[in-house]
Tab-separated table of C-alpha atoms in Angstrom:
chain	number	residue	atom	x	y	z
A	115	MET	CA	14.336	20.633	-28.136
A	116	THR	CA	16.997	17.991	-29.304
A	117	LYS	CA	17.112	14.723	-30.073
A	118	THR	CA	20.988	14.642	-28.595
A	119	ASP	CA	19.309	16.532	-25.183
A	120	ASP	CA	17.272	13.959	-24.303
A	121	ASP	CA	19.584	11.296	-24.483
A	122	ASP	CA	21.842	13.249	-22.360
A	123	LEU	CA	19.174	14.485	-19.897
A	124	VAL	CA	18.037	10.766	-19.908
A	125	GLN	CA	21.455	9.529	-19.459
A	126	LEU	CA	21.174	11.590	-16.458
A	127	LEU	CA	18.120	10.255	-14.924
A	128	ARG	CA	20.305	6.649	-15.615
A	129	GLU	CA	22.782	7.826	-13.844
A	130	THR	CA	20.700	9.524	-11.015
A	131	PHE	CA	18.697	6.125	-10.501
A	132	ALA	CA	22.316	4.077	-9.730
A	133	ASP	CA	23.821	6.336	-8.040
A	134	ALA	CA	20.715	5.843	-5.471
A	135	GLU	CA	21.149	2.268	-5.657
A	136	ARG	CA	24.373	2.315	-5.309
A	137	GLN	CA	24.703	4.611	-2.329
A	138	ALA	CA	21.182	2.391	-1.055
A	139	THR	CA	24.036	-0.542	-1.205
A	140	ASP	CA	26.189	1.258	0.241
A	141	GLN	CA	24.887	1.659	3.348
A	142	HIS	CA	24.193	-1.921	3.326
A	143	ARG	CA	20.125	-0.962	3.696
A	144	LEU	CA	19.410	-3.309	0.443
A	145	PRO	CA	19.772	-6.838	1.212
A	146	ALA	CA	21.243	-9.161	-0.123
A	147	MET	CA	20.467	-11.575	-3.487
A	148	PRO	CA	18.654	-14.132	-2.761
A	149	GLY	CA	20.878	-17.276	-1.894
A	150	THR	CA	24.109	-14.937	-0.013
A	151	PRO	CA	23.737	-15.346	4.039
A	152	ARG	CA	21.749	-11.743	3.988
A	153	ARG	CA	18.723	-13.286	2.713
A	154	GLY	CA	16.854	-14.381	5.850
A	155	ARG	CA	18.200	-10.947	7.176
A	156	TRP	CA	15.609	-10.079	4.365
A	157	LEU	CA	12.596	-11.714	5.177
A	158	ALA	CA	13.186	-10.436	8.781
A	159	ILE	CA	12.030	-7.319	7.562
A	160	ALA	CA	9.289	-8.400	6.254
A	161	ALA	CA	8.173	-10.156	9.503
A	162	ALA	CA	9.075	-7.085	11.683
A	163	ALA	CA	6.222	-5.380	10.140
A	164	SER	CA	3.377	-7.815	10.308
A	165	VAL	CA	1.479	-11.021	11.150
A	166	ALA	CA	1.595	-12.248	8.549
A	167	ALA	CA	5.280	-13.159	8.273
A	168	VAL	CA	5.185	-14.103	11.455
A	169	ALA	CA	3.154	-17.011	9.791
A	170	ILE	CA	6.036	-16.518	7.596
A	171	SER	CA	8.300	-18.128	10.900
A	172	ALA	CA	6.297	-20.053	11.894
A	173	THR	CA	6.236	-22.221	8.070
A	174	LEU	CA	10.025	-22.190	7.879
A	175	LEU	CA	9.525	-23.720	10.991
A	176	GLY	CA	7.288	-26.098	10.516
A	177	GLY	CA	4.377	-24.294	11.613
A	178	PRO	CA	0.884	-23.696	9.855
A	179	GLY	CA	1.514	-22.697	6.005
A	180	PRO	CA	-0.114	-19.471	5.042
A	181	ASP	CA	-2.787	-21.369	2.904
A	182	GLU	CA	-4.392	-21.221	6.870
A	183	PRO	CA	-5.655	-17.488	8.118
A	184	ILE	CA	-3.150	-15.522	9.649
A	185	GLY	CA	-5.899	-15.115	12.131
A	186	GLY	CA	-5.757	-18.580	13.154
A	187	SER	CA	-9.115	-19.097	12.661
A	188	THR	CA	-10.371	-22.767	12.827
A	189	VAL	CA	-12.915	-21.592	11.051
A	190	THR	CA	-14.077	-23.272	7.482
A	191	THR	CA	-16.184	-22.614	4.653
A	192	THR	CA	-16.971	-23.831	1.688
A	193	ASN	CA	-18.831	-20.686	0.573
A	194	GLN	CA	-18.124	-19.585	-2.934
A	195	THR	CA	-18.390	-16.056	-2.376
A	196	PRO	CA	-15.766	-13.745	-3.874
A	197	ALA	CA	-13.155	-13.417	-1.719
A	198	THR	CA	-10.666	-9.717	-1.714
A	199	ALA	CA	-10.075	-7.383	0.751
A	200	PRO	CA	-9.646	-3.470	2.177
A	201	GLY	CA	-6.876	-2.151	0.077
A	202	GLY	CA	-6.251	-5.387	-1.867
A	203	GLY	CA	-4.007	-6.384	-4.620
A	204	PRO	CA	-3.803	-4.356	-8.236
A	205	GLY	CA	-6.666	-6.925	-9.101
A	206	THR	CA	-9.680	-4.680	-8.751
A	207	GLY	CA	-11.712	-7.427	-9.826
A	208	PRO	CA	-12.761	-10.126	-6.962
A	209	THR	CA	-11.472	-13.317	-7.926
A	210	GLY	CA	-13.456	-17.382	-7.607
A	211	GLY	CA	-13.016	-19.090	-5.127
A	212	THR	CA	-13.844	-20.508	-1.472
A	213	MET	CA	-14.280	-18.120	1.379
A	214	SER	CA	-9.950	-17.457	1.833
A	215	GLY	CA	-8.810	-16.973	5.429
A	216	HIS	CA	-7.853	-13.582	4.808
A	217	VAL	CA	-12.104	-13.367	5.017
A	218	VAL	CA	-12.173	-15.037	8.431
A	219	ALA	CA	-9.265	-13.288	10.067
A	220	ASP	CA	-10.662	-9.643	8.329
A	221	ALA	CA	-13.247	-10.939	9.709
A	222	LYS	CA	-12.730	-11.599	12.987
A	223	ILE	CA	-10.616	-8.534	13.151
A	224	TYR	CA	-12.960	-5.387	12.080
A	225	GLY	CA	-15.161	-8.292	14.779
A	226	ALA	CA	-13.452	-8.015	17.841
A	227	VAL	CA	-13.175	-3.446	16.819
A	228	MET	CA	-16.774	-3.281	16.409
A	229	LYS	CA	-17.648	-5.081	18.815
A	230	ALA	CA	-15.355	-3.307	21.606
A	231	ILE	CA	-16.995	0.180	20.216
A	232	THR	CA	-19.925	-0.175	20.405
A	233	VAL	CA	-19.748	-0.401	24.366
A	234	MET	CA	-19.955	2.837	24.621
A	235	ASP	CA	-23.022	5.243	24.428
A	236	ARG	CA	-25.192	2.146	23.463
A	237	PRO	CA	-28.721	2.536	24.561
A	238	GLY	CA	-30.098	-0.034	27.038
A	239	ALA	CA	-31.879	-2.317	23.983
A	240	GLY	CA	-28.606	-2.663	22.424
A	241	TRP	CA	-27.971	-1.066	19.338
A	242	PRO	CA	-31.346	-2.064	17.147
A	243	VAL	CA	-28.811	-0.794	13.984
A	244	LEU	CA	-25.337	-0.125	12.909
A	245	PHE	CA	-24.110	1.538	10.147
A	246	VAL	CA	-21.345	0.856	8.571
A	247	LEU	CA	-19.287	2.231	5.465
A	248	ASP	CA	-18.420	-0.290	2.855
A	249	ALA	CA	-15.768	1.323	2.419
A	250	PRO	CA	-12.391	1.587	5.675
A	251	ARG	CA	-10.988	5.434	6.011
A	252	ALA	CA	-7.269	6.631	6.475
A	253	ASN	CA	-8.581	9.014	8.453
A	254	ALA	CA	-10.845	6.385	10.868
A	255	ALA	CA	-9.033	7.468	14.381
A	256	ASP	CA	-7.974	11.633	13.829
A	257	GLY	CA	-11.742	12.816	14.494
A	258	THR	CA	-12.744	14.468	11.233
A	259	PHE	CA	-15.112	14.424	9.257
A	260	THR	CA	-13.204	14.620	5.716
A	261	ASP	CA	-14.390	11.056	3.930
A	262	GLU	CA	-11.466	9.612	1.057
A	263	PRO	CA	-12.987	6.033	0.834
A	264	LEU	CA	-10.369	3.323	0.707
A	265	ALA	CA	-11.481	-0.301	-1.374
A	266	PRO	CA	-14.139	-0.340	-0.199
A	267	ILE	CA	-14.861	-3.900	2.371
A	268	ALA	CA	-15.149	-7.176	-0.184
A	269	PRO	CA	-19.231	-8.224	0.084
A	270	ALA	CA	-17.650	-12.282	1.550
A	271	ILE	CA	-15.658	-10.368	4.415
A	272	GLN	CA	-19.273	-8.148	4.675
A	273	GLN	CA	-20.885	-10.839	5.738
A	274	GLN	CA	-19.100	-11.982	8.191
A	275	ILE	CA	-18.145	-9.140	9.370
A	276	ALA	CA	-21.919	-8.662	10.050
A	277	ALA	CA	-22.419	-11.947	12.007
A	278	GLU	CA	-19.353	-11.436	14.110
A	279	ILE	CA	-21.526	-9.088	15.394
A	280	ARG	CA	-25.057	-9.998	14.779
A	281	GLU	CA	-25.310	-10.616	19.348
A	282	VAL	CA	-24.690	-6.705	18.366
A	283	ALA	CA	-26.659	-5.055	15.566
A	284	PRO	CA	-28.007	-6.773	12.494
A	285	VAL	CA	-25.418	-4.436	9.811
A	286	ARG	CA	-26.821	-2.425	7.336
A	287	TRP	CA	-23.475	-1.586	4.751
A	288	VAL	CA	-23.052	1.542	3.507
A	289	SER	CA	-21.067	4.062	1.343
A	290	LYS	CA	-21.234	7.422	3.039
A	291	PRO	CA	-21.638	8.356	6.150
A	292	ASN	CA	-24.449	10.971	5.265
A	293	ALA	CA	-27.238	8.412	4.081
A	294	ALA	CA	-26.979	6.568	7.414
A	295	LYS	CA	-28.633	10.116	8.901
A	296	GLN	CA	-31.740	12.096	8.673
A	297	GLY	CA	-31.612	14.714	5.843
A	298	GLY	CA	-28.279	13.430	4.700
A	299	THR	CA	-26.738	16.349	6.662
A	300	ALA	CA	-23.721	15.669	8.736
A	301	CYS	CA	-25.191	16.848	12.134
A	302	GLY	CA	-28.018	14.871	11.350
A	303	GLN	CA	-29.677	12.520	12.943
A	304	VAL	CA	-28.376	8.196	13.139
A	305	LEU	CA	-31.611	6.730	10.898
A	306	ASP	CA	-33.675	4.340	13.332
A	307	GLY	CA	-31.843	4.702	15.337
A	308	GLY	CA	-28.515	3.485	14.754
A	309	ALA	CA	-24.714	4.473	14.979
A	310	ILE	CA	-22.623	4.814	12.354
A	311	VAL	CA	-18.907	2.527	12.000
A	312	THR	CA	-16.139	3.706	10.230
A	313	LEU	CA	-13.323	0.928	10.006
A	314	GLY	CA	-10.049	2.346	9.430
A	315	GLU	CA	-7.680	0.057	7.593
A	316	ILE	CA	-5.838	-2.939	9.597
A	317	HIS	CA	-2.016	-2.676	10.666
A	318	PRO	CA	0.172	-4.372	12.310
A	319	ALA	CA	2.068	-3.218	15.243
A	320	GLY	CA	4.510	-5.792	15.095
A	321	GLY	CA	4.639	-9.191	16.720
A	322	ASN	CA	1.338	-10.238	17.055
A	323	ARG	CA	0.273	-7.831	17.018
A	324	LEU	CA	-2.770	-5.182	15.398
A	325	ASP	CA	-3.988	-1.857	14.764
A	326	VAL	CA	-6.818	-1.035	13.483
A	327	ARG	CA	-8.412	3.215	13.575
A	328	VAL	CA	-12.372	2.938	14.518
A	329	SER	CA	-15.166	5.771	14.441
A	330	GLN	CA	-18.742	5.697	16.097
A	331	TRP	CA	-20.929	7.948	16.256
A	332	ILE	CA	-24.870	8.226	17.122
A	333	GLY	CA	-24.486	12.522	16.127
A	334	CYS	CA	-22.709	16.162	16.556
A	335	ALA	CA	-22.095	16.025	20.053
A	336	GLY	CA	-21.618	11.803	20.120
A	337	ALA	CA	-18.791	10.867	18.889
A	338	HIS	CA	-15.337	8.049	19.711
A	339	TRP	CA	-12.348	8.381	17.514
A	340	LEU	CA	-9.591	5.691	18.259
A	341	THR	CA	-7.249	3.026	17.581
A	342	TYR	CA	-7.146	-0.013	19.393
A	343	ARG	CA	-4.787	-2.872	19.527
A	344	LEU	CA	-5.731	-6.414	18.845
A	345	GLU	CA	-3.391	-9.377	19.691
A	346	ARG	CA	-3.340	-12.940	18.840
A	347	ALA	CA	-5.035	-15.000	20.925
A	348	GLY	CA	-5.540	-19.162	19.823
A	349	ALA	CA	-8.003	-17.979	16.532
A	350	ASP	CA	-9.129	-15.299	17.696
A	351	TRP	CA	-7.998	-11.439	17.565
A	352	GLN	CA	-8.281	-9.773	21.618
A	353	ILE	CA	-8.217	-5.742	22.309
A	354	THR	CA	-6.166	-5.159	24.407
A	355	GLY	CA	-6.274	-1.330	24.636
A	356	THR	CA	-5.853	1.987	22.439
A	357	VAL	CA	-2.917	3.353	21.085
A	358	GLY	CA	-2.876	7.001	20.497
A	359	PRO	CA	-4.719	9.920	20.437
A	360	GLN	CA	-8.608	9.099	21.546
A	361	VAL	CA	-10.611	12.096	20.544
A	362	ILE	CA	-14.300	12.323	21.789
A	363	SER	CA	-16.850	14.694	20.719
B	61	MET	CA	3.577	-26.860	-27.470
B	62	ASN	CA	3.885	-27.040	-23.218
B	63	LEU	CA	6.884	-28.328	-22.563
B	64	VAL	CA	6.319	-29.163	-19.397
B	65	PRO	CA	2.993	-31.005	-18.041
B	66	GLU	CA	0.639	-28.987	-15.755
B	67	ALA	CA	1.234	-31.540	-12.804
B	68	ALA	CA	4.982	-30.248	-12.351
B	69	VAL	CA	3.699	-26.417	-11.910
B	70	GLU	CA	3.520	-25.692	-8.536
B	71	PRO	CA	3.133	-22.496	-7.674
B	72	VAL	CA	4.948	-20.495	-6.316
B	73	SER	CA	5.414	-20.319	-3.274
B	74	PHE	CA	5.317	-16.529	-0.756
B	75	ASP	CA	9.433	-17.936	0.153
B	76	ASP	CA	10.419	-18.190	-3.213
B	77	LEU	CA	8.734	-14.722	-4.493
B	78	VAL	CA	9.690	-12.732	-1.142
B	79	ALA	CA	13.090	-14.277	-1.809
B	80	SER	CA	12.834	-13.982	-5.400
B	81	SER	CA	12.124	-9.774	-6.280
B	82	GLY	CA	12.657	-8.990	-3.302
B	83	ARG	CA	15.129	-6.677	-3.518
B	84	ARG	CA	13.730	-5.464	-6.740
B	85	LEU	CA	11.263	-4.891	-5.574
B	86	LEU	CA	13.017	-2.404	-2.595
B	87	ARG	CA	14.732	-1.013	-5.429
B	88	LEU	CA	11.824	0.090	-7.130
B	89	ALA	CA	10.018	1.352	-4.206
B	90	LEU	CA	13.781	3.496	-3.877
B	91	MET	CA	13.210	4.933	-6.635
B	92	LEU	CA	9.167	5.450	-6.532
B	93	SER	CA	9.865	7.155	-2.900
B	94	GLY	CA	12.863	8.567	-3.274
B	95	SER	CA	13.317	7.311	1.163
B	96	LEU	CA	14.826	4.237	1.791
B	97	HIS	CA	12.698	4.490	4.112
B	98	THR	CA	10.310	4.536	2.850
B	99	ALA	CA	10.211	2.401	0.215
B	100	GLU	CA	11.212	-0.320	2.999
B	101	ASP	CA	7.049	1.004	4.459
B	102	LEU	CA	6.503	0.391	1.366
B	103	VAL	CA	7.429	-3.266	0.118
B	104	GLN	CA	6.439	-4.123	3.610
B	105	THR	CA	3.103	-3.057	2.699
B	106	VAL	CA	2.803	-4.463	0.175
B	107	LEU	CA	3.919	-8.112	1.153
B	108	VAL	CA	1.944	-8.528	4.215
B	109	ARG	CA	-1.387	-7.393	2.394
B	110	ALA	CA	0.257	-9.755	-0.356
B	111	TYR	CA	0.426	-12.539	1.702
B	112	ARG	CA	-2.823	-12.045	3.081
B	113	HIS	CA	-3.628	-12.837	-0.485
B	114	TRP	CA	-1.939	-15.358	-1.134
B	115	ASP	CA	-4.175	-17.158	-3.775
B	116	ARG	CA	-4.802	-14.192	-5.503
B	117	VAL	CA	-1.691	-13.198	-6.294
B	118	ALA	CA	0.081	-17.910	-6.475
B	119	ALA	CA	-2.469	-17.703	-9.843
B	120	ALA	CA	-1.684	-14.539	-11.178
B	121	ASP	CA	0.765	-14.578	-14.409
B	122	ARG	CA	3.673	-13.342	-13.316
B	123	PRO	CA	3.865	-12.828	-9.761
B	124	GLU	CA	6.134	-10.647	-9.455
B	125	ALA	CA	5.302	-8.315	-12.013
B	126	TYR	CA	1.809	-8.623	-9.984
B	127	LEU	CA	3.684	-7.548	-6.966
B	128	ARG	CA	5.115	-5.086	-8.807
B	129	ARG	CA	1.694	-3.524	-9.952
B	130	MET	CA	1.235	-3.946	-6.156
B	131	VAL	CA	4.229	-1.577	-5.369
B	132	VAL	CA	3.639	0.570	-7.696
B	133	ASN	CA	-0.365	0.822	-7.190
B	134	GLU	CA	0.533	1.287	-3.286
B	135	PHE	CA	2.779	3.682	-4.670
B	136	LEU	CA	0.215	5.775	-6.407
B	137	SER	CA	-1.994	5.912	-3.556
B	138	TRP	CA	-0.087	6.629	-0.064
B	139	ARG	CA	-0.787	9.783	-0.546
B	140	ARG	CA	-1.471	10.276	3.582
B	141	ARG	CA	1.745	8.596	4.760
B	142	MET	CA	4.113	9.972	1.718
B	143	THR	CA	2.113	13.381	1.949
B	144	SER	CA	3.586	13.794	5.784
B	145	ARG	CA	7.015	12.543	4.844
B	146	GLU	CA	8.208	14.982	1.712
B	147	VAL	CA	9.886	17.569	2.241
B	148	PRO	CA	9.360	18.792	-1.178
B	149	VAL	CA	10.757	22.514	-1.534
B	150	ALA	CA	10.029	25.343	-4.664
B	151	GLU	CA	13.260	25.060	-5.216
B	152	LEU	CA	16.602	24.087	-4.611
B	153	GLY	CA	18.957	25.086	-2.755
B	154	ASP	CA	22.670	25.746	-3.165
B	155	VAL	CA	22.333	25.017	-6.881
B	156	PRO	CA	25.851	24.030	-8.568
B	157	GLY	CA	27.504	25.996	-11.003
B	158	VAL	CA	28.765	24.628	-14.572
B	159	GLU	CA	32.128	24.937	-13.953
B	160	ASP	CA	32.056	22.849	-10.581
B	161	ALA	CA	34.025	20.249	-10.773
B	162	SER	CA	32.181	18.162	-9.606
B	163	THR	CA	29.146	18.589	-11.952
B	164	ARG	CA	28.232	15.581	-13.071
B	165	GLN	CA	27.582	14.460	-9.778
B	166	ALA	CA	25.764	18.249	-8.724
B	167	GLN	CA	23.328	17.024	-11.037
B	168	ARG	CA	22.814	13.975	-10.672
B	169	ASP	CA	21.770	14.712	-6.790
B	170	ALA	CA	19.576	17.980	-8.297
B	171	MET	CA	17.795	14.869	-10.483
B	172	TRP	CA	16.624	13.568	-7.503
B	173	ARG	CA	15.540	16.111	-5.497
B	174	LEU	CA	13.984	17.559	-8.412
B	175	LEU	CA	12.000	13.975	-8.697
B	176	ALA	CA	10.312	13.751	-5.562
B	177	LEU	CA	8.800	17.261	-6.280
B	178	LEU	CA	7.292	15.476	-9.474
B	179	PRO	CA	3.474	14.759	-9.862
B	180	ARG	CA	3.502	10.688	-8.320
B	181	GLN	CA	1.763	10.128	-11.603
B	182	GLN	CA	4.889	10.900	-13.651
B	183	ARG	CA	8.343	9.666	-11.699
B	184	ALA	CA	5.710	6.393	-11.347
B	185	VAL	CA	6.609	6.083	-15.474
B	186	LEU	CA	10.230	8.015	-15.405
B	187	VAL	CA	10.811	5.094	-13.268
B	188	LEU	CA	9.026	2.227	-15.125
B	189	ARG	CA	10.606	3.577	-18.343
B	190	TYR	CA	14.445	4.156	-17.425
B	191	TYR	CA	14.699	2.384	-14.704
B	192	GLU	CA	12.623	-0.651	-14.768
B	193	ASP	CA	12.701	-0.717	-18.778
B	194	LEU	CA	9.492	-1.321	-19.454
B	195	PRO	CA	8.264	-0.758	-22.897
B	196	ASP	CA	4.769	3.035	-22.821
B	197	ALA	CA	2.702	-0.266	-23.309
B	198	GLU	CA	2.972	-2.330	-20.928
B	199	ILE	CA	3.583	0.824	-18.470
B	200	ALA	CA	0.116	2.075	-19.944
B	201	ALA	CA	-0.882	-1.638	-18.507
B	202	LEU	CA	0.477	-1.233	-15.124
B	203	LEU	CA	-0.919	1.802	-15.124
B	204	GLY	CA	-4.156	1.601	-16.321
B	205	CYS	CA	-3.914	4.674	-18.474
B	206	SER	CA	-2.910	4.577	-22.322
B	207	PRO	CA	0.181	4.166	-23.791
B	208	SER	CA	-0.488	8.236	-24.749
B	209	THR	CA	-0.603	9.308	-21.662
B	210	VAL	CA	2.178	8.007	-20.610
B	211	ARG	CA	4.373	8.896	-23.309
B	212	SER	CA	2.590	12.435	-22.026
B	213	ASN	CA	3.646	12.381	-18.402
B	214	ALA	CA	7.272	11.601	-19.861
B	215	ALA	CA	7.403	14.067	-21.655
B	216	ARG	CA	6.131	16.821	-19.097
B	217	ALA	CA	8.366	15.055	-16.855
B	218	LEU	CA	11.050	15.164	-18.580
B	219	ALA	CA	10.394	18.924	-19.338
B	220	SER	CA	10.290	19.022	-15.474
B	221	LEU	CA	13.368	17.888	-15.526
B	222	ARG	CA	15.078	20.025	-17.784
B	223	SER	CA	14.287	23.135	-16.235
B	224	GLY	CA	15.724	22.486	-13.507
B	225	VAL	CA	18.854	20.889	-13.235
B	226	PRO	CA	21.973	23.230	-13.732
B	227	GLY	CA	23.686	23.354	-16.515
B	228	LEU	CA	21.492	21.574	-19.120
B	229	ASP	CA	19.930	23.293	-21.739
B	230	THR	CA	16.716	24.354	-20.858
B	231	ASP	CA	15.107	25.936	-24.322
B	232	THR	CA	12.861	23.878	-24.895
B	233	GLU	CA	9.312	22.702	-27.069
B	234	ALA	CA	5.946	24.149	-26.220
B	235	LEU	CA	4.432	20.944	-24.788
B	236	PRO	CA	1.438	20.037	-25.640
C-alpha cells in the first residue's frame, strides 16, 4: 500500500464524513450554531429527554439552578464524601467535594424503587437484610441471569441509599449476586434470609418522569424483574406505576 | 503570566456549554454511531449525565473536551442499545461498478456502510483522527490506550475499508 493510496483512502473517508454531515444538515436535523433562532430547539431536544433539562428550562425562567438537586430535594449536608454516580462521566475517579445534589437525588430515586420492590415477598417480620449489587445492571429488569455490571454506585450514594431505606432493612453491598447466596451458586439460598436487589440505571422518561429497572431475588423460584416509573413530587420521587414487561419467577 | 485575574473567570454554565458545543457533539455522535437518531440519543444521554454531574464537568480544564470524551465513552460502552439498533450486514449489497458516473458518491456510500461494520474502537479512532483531526497522542489519552494502539487500530480500520470500497486498490500489505 503506497502513501498515495493511503491519501486517496483518507480523502475519501473525509469526504464521507463531510457528506454525512451535509446530509444531516440538509434534513435540518443538526441544530444551528448558537446565537441563531434555532438555539432554543437544541435546548428543547435536551429538555425532552431529561429531567435535568426540565430543570434547565426552569433555570431559564428563573427557577432553580443546576446546582440544586435534580430531585428538588431540600436535604442538605456538609458531608465531604467523594461523589460519583452510576454511569458517571469519563472521569472514572471520584472527585472530592460536598455531597452534591445528584447524590441526594439518586439516593432518593433508588430508595423509592427499593421501598417499592421490597414490599413483594416481604417476610412478616420484615427483611433481616438486603443485599444490593453495588453497580447497576443494564438487564436489571429483563429476567435474565447474565451479569454485566455498569459503573459502580459511588460510596456516597450507597451510604445515602442505605439511609433512605433504613426503615426497610439494613443494606449490604455486594459486587456479584452469587456473593450473597449460600454456596455461591446461581440458585443458592440468599444468606441470612435476605433478598438480593439489582438496580438498573436511571433513565429519563420525559418531563418530570424517570424509569428505573430493578429486580428482587430470594431464590430461583422467587424473583421479580420490572421497571418502575417515578415522578417528581416536590422534594421526593414517587412510584407512579410500572412500564414494560414484568417477569416473575 | 496569567492575564486574567482568577476572580474574573466565571465557571461555564451548562446552558452556555450546550449552546456552544451541542452542535459539534451531535456531529461527533453522528460520525461515531452512523445514525442521527442514535446520535441524538447519545448526546441527550451525555447531557443528562453531564447536568447531573455538573460540578465535575465545570471543574474540568476544558469542559467541552470533557463532554466530547463523555460522548466517545458513551458510544464505546453503549453496546446493548447500539446493537439493538444497528443492522450490520456481512456483505454490502448493490456495490457500484467503477465505470459508474457517480462512482465517487457510491464509494462514499459504501464507505459509510463499511464504517458501521468496524469494531467500535476502530471506528472511534477514525472519527477522532479524520473528522475531529485530533493527534494520535490525544486520541490515545481520550480512549485510554497507547498511541501505538491508536495507530494499529487506524491501520486495521483503513485496511478493512480499503478492501470493501469498490474501485480502490486492494493490494494491501499484511498487517502486524
